Short mmCIF file of N, CA, C and O in Angstrom, two decimals:
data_model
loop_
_atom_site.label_atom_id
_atom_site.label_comp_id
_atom_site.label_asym_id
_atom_site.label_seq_id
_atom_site.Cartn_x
_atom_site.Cartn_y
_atom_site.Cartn_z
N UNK A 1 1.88 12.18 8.71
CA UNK A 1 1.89 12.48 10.15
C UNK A 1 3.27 12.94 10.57
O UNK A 1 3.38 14.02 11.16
N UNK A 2 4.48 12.08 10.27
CA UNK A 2 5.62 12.78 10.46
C UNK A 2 6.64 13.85 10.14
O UNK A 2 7.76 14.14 10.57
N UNK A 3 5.71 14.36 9.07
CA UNK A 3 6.22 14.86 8.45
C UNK A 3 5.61 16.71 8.91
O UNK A 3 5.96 17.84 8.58
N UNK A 4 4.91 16.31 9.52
CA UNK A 4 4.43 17.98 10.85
C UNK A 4 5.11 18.00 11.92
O UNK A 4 4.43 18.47 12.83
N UNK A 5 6.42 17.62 12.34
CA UNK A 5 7.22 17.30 13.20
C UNK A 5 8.35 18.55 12.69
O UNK A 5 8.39 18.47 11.46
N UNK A 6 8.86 19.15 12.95
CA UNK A 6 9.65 20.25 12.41
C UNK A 6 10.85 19.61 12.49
O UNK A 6 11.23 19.02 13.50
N UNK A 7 11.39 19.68 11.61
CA UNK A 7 12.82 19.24 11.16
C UNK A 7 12.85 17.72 10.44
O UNK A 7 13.81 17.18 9.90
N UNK A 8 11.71 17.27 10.58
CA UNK A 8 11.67 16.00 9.74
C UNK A 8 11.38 15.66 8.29
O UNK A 8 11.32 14.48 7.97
N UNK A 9 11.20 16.60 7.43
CA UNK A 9 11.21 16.57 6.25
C UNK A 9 13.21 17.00 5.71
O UNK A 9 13.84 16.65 4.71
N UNK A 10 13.60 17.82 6.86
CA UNK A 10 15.12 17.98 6.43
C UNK A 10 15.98 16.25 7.05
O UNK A 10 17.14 15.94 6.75
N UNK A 11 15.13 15.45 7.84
CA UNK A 11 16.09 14.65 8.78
C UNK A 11 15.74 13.68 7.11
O UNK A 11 16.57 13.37 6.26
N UNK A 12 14.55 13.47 7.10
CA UNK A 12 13.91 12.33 5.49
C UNK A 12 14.88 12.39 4.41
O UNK A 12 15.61 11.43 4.18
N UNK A 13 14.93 13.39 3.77
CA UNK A 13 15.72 14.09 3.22
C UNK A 13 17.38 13.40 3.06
O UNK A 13 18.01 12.83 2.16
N UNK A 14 17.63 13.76 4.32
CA UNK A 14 19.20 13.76 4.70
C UNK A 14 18.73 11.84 4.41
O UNK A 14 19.09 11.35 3.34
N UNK A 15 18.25 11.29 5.05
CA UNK A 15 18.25 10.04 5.31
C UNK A 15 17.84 9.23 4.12
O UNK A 15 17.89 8.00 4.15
N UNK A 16 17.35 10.02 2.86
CA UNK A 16 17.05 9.12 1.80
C UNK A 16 18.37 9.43 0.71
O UNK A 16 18.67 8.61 -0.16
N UNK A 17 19.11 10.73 0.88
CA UNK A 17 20.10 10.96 0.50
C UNK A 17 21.06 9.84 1.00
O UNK A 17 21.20 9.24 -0.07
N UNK A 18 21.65 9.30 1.70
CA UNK A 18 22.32 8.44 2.27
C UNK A 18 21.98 7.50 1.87
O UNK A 18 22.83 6.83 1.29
N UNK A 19 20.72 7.00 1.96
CA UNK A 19 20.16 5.15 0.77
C UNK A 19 21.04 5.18 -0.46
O UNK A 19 21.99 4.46 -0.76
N UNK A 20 20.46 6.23 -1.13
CA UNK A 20 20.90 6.48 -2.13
C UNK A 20 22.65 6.77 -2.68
O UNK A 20 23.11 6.69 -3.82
N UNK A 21 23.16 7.03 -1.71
CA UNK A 21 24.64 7.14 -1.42
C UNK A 21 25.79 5.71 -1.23
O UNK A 21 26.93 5.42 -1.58
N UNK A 22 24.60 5.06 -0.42
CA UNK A 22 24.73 3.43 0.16
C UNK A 22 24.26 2.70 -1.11
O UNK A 22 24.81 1.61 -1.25
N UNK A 23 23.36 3.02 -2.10
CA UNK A 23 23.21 2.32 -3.77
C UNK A 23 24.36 2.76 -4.40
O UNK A 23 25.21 1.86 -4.49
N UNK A 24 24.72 3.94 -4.91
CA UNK A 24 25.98 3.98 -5.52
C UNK A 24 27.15 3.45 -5.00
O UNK A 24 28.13 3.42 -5.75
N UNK A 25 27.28 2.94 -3.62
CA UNK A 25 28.45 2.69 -3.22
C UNK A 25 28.49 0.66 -3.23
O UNK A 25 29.38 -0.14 -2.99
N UNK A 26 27.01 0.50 -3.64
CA UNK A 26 27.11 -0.85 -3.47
C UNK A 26 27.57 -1.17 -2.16
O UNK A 26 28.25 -2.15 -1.82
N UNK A 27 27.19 -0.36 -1.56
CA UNK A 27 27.00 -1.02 0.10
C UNK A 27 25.89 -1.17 0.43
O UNK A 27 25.51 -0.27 1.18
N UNK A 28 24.75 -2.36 0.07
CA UNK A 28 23.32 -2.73 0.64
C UNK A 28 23.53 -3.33 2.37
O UNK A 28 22.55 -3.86 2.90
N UNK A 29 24.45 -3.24 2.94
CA UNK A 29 24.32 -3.30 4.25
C UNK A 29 23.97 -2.28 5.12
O UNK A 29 23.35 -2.32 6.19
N UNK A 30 24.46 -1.37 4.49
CA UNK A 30 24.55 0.49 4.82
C UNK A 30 23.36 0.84 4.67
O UNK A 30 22.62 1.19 5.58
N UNK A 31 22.94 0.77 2.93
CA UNK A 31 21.73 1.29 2.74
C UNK A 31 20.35 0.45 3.51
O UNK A 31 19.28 0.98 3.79
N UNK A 32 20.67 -0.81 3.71
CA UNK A 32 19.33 -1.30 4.88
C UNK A 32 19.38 -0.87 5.71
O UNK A 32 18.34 -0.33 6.06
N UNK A 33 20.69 -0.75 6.75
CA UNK A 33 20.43 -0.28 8.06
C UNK A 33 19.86 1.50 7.99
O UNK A 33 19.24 2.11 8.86
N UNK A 34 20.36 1.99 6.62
CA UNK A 34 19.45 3.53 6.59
C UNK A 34 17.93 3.41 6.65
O UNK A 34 17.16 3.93 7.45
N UNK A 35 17.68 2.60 5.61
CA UNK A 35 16.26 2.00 5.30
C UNK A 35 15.50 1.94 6.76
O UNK A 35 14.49 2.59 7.04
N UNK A 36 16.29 0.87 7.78
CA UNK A 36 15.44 0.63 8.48
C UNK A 36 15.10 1.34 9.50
O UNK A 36 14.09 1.31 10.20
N UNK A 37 16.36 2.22 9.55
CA UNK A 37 16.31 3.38 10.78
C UNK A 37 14.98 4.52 10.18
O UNK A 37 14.19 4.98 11.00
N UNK A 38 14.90 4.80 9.05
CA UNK A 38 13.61 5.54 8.04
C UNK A 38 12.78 4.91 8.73
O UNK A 38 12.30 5.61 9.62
N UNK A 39 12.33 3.68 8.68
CA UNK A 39 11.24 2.89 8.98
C UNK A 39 11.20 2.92 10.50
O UNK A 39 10.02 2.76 10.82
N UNK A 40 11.95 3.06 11.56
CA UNK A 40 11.59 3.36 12.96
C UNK A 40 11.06 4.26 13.12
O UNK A 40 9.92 4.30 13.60
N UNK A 41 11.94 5.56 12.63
CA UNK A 41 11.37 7.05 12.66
C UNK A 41 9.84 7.20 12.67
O UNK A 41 9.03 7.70 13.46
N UNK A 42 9.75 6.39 11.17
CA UNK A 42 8.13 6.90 11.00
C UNK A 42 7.04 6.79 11.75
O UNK A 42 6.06 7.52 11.93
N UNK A 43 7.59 5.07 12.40
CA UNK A 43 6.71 4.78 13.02
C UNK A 43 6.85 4.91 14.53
O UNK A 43 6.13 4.14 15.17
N UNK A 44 7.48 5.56 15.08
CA UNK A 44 7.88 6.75 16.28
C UNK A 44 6.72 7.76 16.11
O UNK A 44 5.88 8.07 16.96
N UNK A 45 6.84 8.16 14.93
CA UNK A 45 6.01 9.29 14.74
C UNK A 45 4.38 9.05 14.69
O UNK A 45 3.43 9.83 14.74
N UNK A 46 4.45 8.07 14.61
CA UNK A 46 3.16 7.64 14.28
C UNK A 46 2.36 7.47 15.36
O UNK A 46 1.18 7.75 15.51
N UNK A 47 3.63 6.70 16.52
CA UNK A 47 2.95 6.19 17.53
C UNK A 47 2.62 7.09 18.61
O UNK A 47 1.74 7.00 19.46
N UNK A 48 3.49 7.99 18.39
CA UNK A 48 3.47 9.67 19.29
C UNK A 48 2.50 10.41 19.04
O UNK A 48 1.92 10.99 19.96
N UNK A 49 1.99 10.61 17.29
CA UNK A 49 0.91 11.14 16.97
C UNK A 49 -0.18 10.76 17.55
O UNK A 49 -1.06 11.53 17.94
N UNK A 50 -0.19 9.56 17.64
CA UNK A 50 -1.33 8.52 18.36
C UNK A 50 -1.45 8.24 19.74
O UNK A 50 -2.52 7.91 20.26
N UNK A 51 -0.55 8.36 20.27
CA UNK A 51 -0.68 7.71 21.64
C UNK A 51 0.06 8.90 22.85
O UNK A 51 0.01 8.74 24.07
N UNK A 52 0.78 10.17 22.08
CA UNK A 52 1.34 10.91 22.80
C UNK A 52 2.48 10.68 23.63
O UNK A 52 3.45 10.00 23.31
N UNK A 53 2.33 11.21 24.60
CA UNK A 53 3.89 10.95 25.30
C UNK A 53 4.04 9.54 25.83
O UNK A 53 5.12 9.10 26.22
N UNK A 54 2.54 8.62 25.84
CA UNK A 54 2.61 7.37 25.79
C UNK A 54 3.65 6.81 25.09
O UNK A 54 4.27 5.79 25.39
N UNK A 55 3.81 7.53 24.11
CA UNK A 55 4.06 6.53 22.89
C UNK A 55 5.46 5.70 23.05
O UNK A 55 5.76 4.70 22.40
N UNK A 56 6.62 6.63 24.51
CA UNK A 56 7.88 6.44 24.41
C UNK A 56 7.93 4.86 25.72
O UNK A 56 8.86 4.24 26.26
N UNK A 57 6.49 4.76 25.78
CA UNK A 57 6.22 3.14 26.34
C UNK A 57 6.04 2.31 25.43
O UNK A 57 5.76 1.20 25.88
N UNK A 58 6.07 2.38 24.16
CA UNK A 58 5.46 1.34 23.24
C UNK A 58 6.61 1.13 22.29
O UNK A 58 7.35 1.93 21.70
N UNK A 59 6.54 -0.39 22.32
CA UNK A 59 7.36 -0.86 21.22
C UNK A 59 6.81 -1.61 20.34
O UNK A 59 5.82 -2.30 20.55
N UNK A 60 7.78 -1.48 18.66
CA UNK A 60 6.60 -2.83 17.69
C UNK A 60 7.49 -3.68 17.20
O UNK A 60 8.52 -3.53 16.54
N UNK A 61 6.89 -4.66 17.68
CA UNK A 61 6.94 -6.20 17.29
C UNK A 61 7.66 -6.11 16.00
O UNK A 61 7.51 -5.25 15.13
N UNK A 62 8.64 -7.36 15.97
CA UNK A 62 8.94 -7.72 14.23
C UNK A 62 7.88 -7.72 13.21
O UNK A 62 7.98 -7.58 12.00
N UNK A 63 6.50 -7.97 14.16
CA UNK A 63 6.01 -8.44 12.95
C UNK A 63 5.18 -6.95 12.51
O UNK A 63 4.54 -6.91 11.46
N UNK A 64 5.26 -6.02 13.21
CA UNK A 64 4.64 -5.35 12.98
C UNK A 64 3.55 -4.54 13.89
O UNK A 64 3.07 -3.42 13.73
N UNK A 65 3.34 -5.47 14.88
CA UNK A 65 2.34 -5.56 16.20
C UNK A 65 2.96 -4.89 17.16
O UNK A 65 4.03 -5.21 17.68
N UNK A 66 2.16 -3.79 17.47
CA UNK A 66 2.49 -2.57 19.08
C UNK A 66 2.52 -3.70 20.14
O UNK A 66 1.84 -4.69 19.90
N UNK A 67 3.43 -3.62 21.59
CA UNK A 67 3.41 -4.21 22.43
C UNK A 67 4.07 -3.45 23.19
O UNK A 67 4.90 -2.62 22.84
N UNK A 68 3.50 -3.87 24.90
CA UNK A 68 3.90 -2.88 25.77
C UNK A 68 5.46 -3.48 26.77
O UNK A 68 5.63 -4.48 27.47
N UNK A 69 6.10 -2.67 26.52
CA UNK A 69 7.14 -3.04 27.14
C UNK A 69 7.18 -4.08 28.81
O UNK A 69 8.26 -4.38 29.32
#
């Protein structure tokens, strides 16, 4: 789904390059906070795909669970 978003296969990209940058450097603080910012994105995208311009009302839960602001 996010990946029909134009420019997001170059932003993925850039952003898994950097994990990977944050492994060689033995900085796993770096490379999680890349990790997890990956993991917002997607599911930005997901929720936009789904819910449209709604979507910039919706937030998800730690656990995983959509909830409305």
């Amino acid at each position: 789904i996010g990946f029909k978003v134009p420019g997001r296969i170059e932003r993925s990209l850039a952003a898994h390059q950097a994990i990977l940058d944050a492994f060689a450097a033995r900085d796993g603080e770096r490379a999680g906070a890349v990790v997890y910012d990956v993991i917002e994105w997607a599911g930005k995208s997901i929720l936009t795909s789904v819910f449209g311009d709604s979507a910039e009302e919706q937030e998800v839960a730690p656990d995983g669970r959509g909830k409305r602001r």
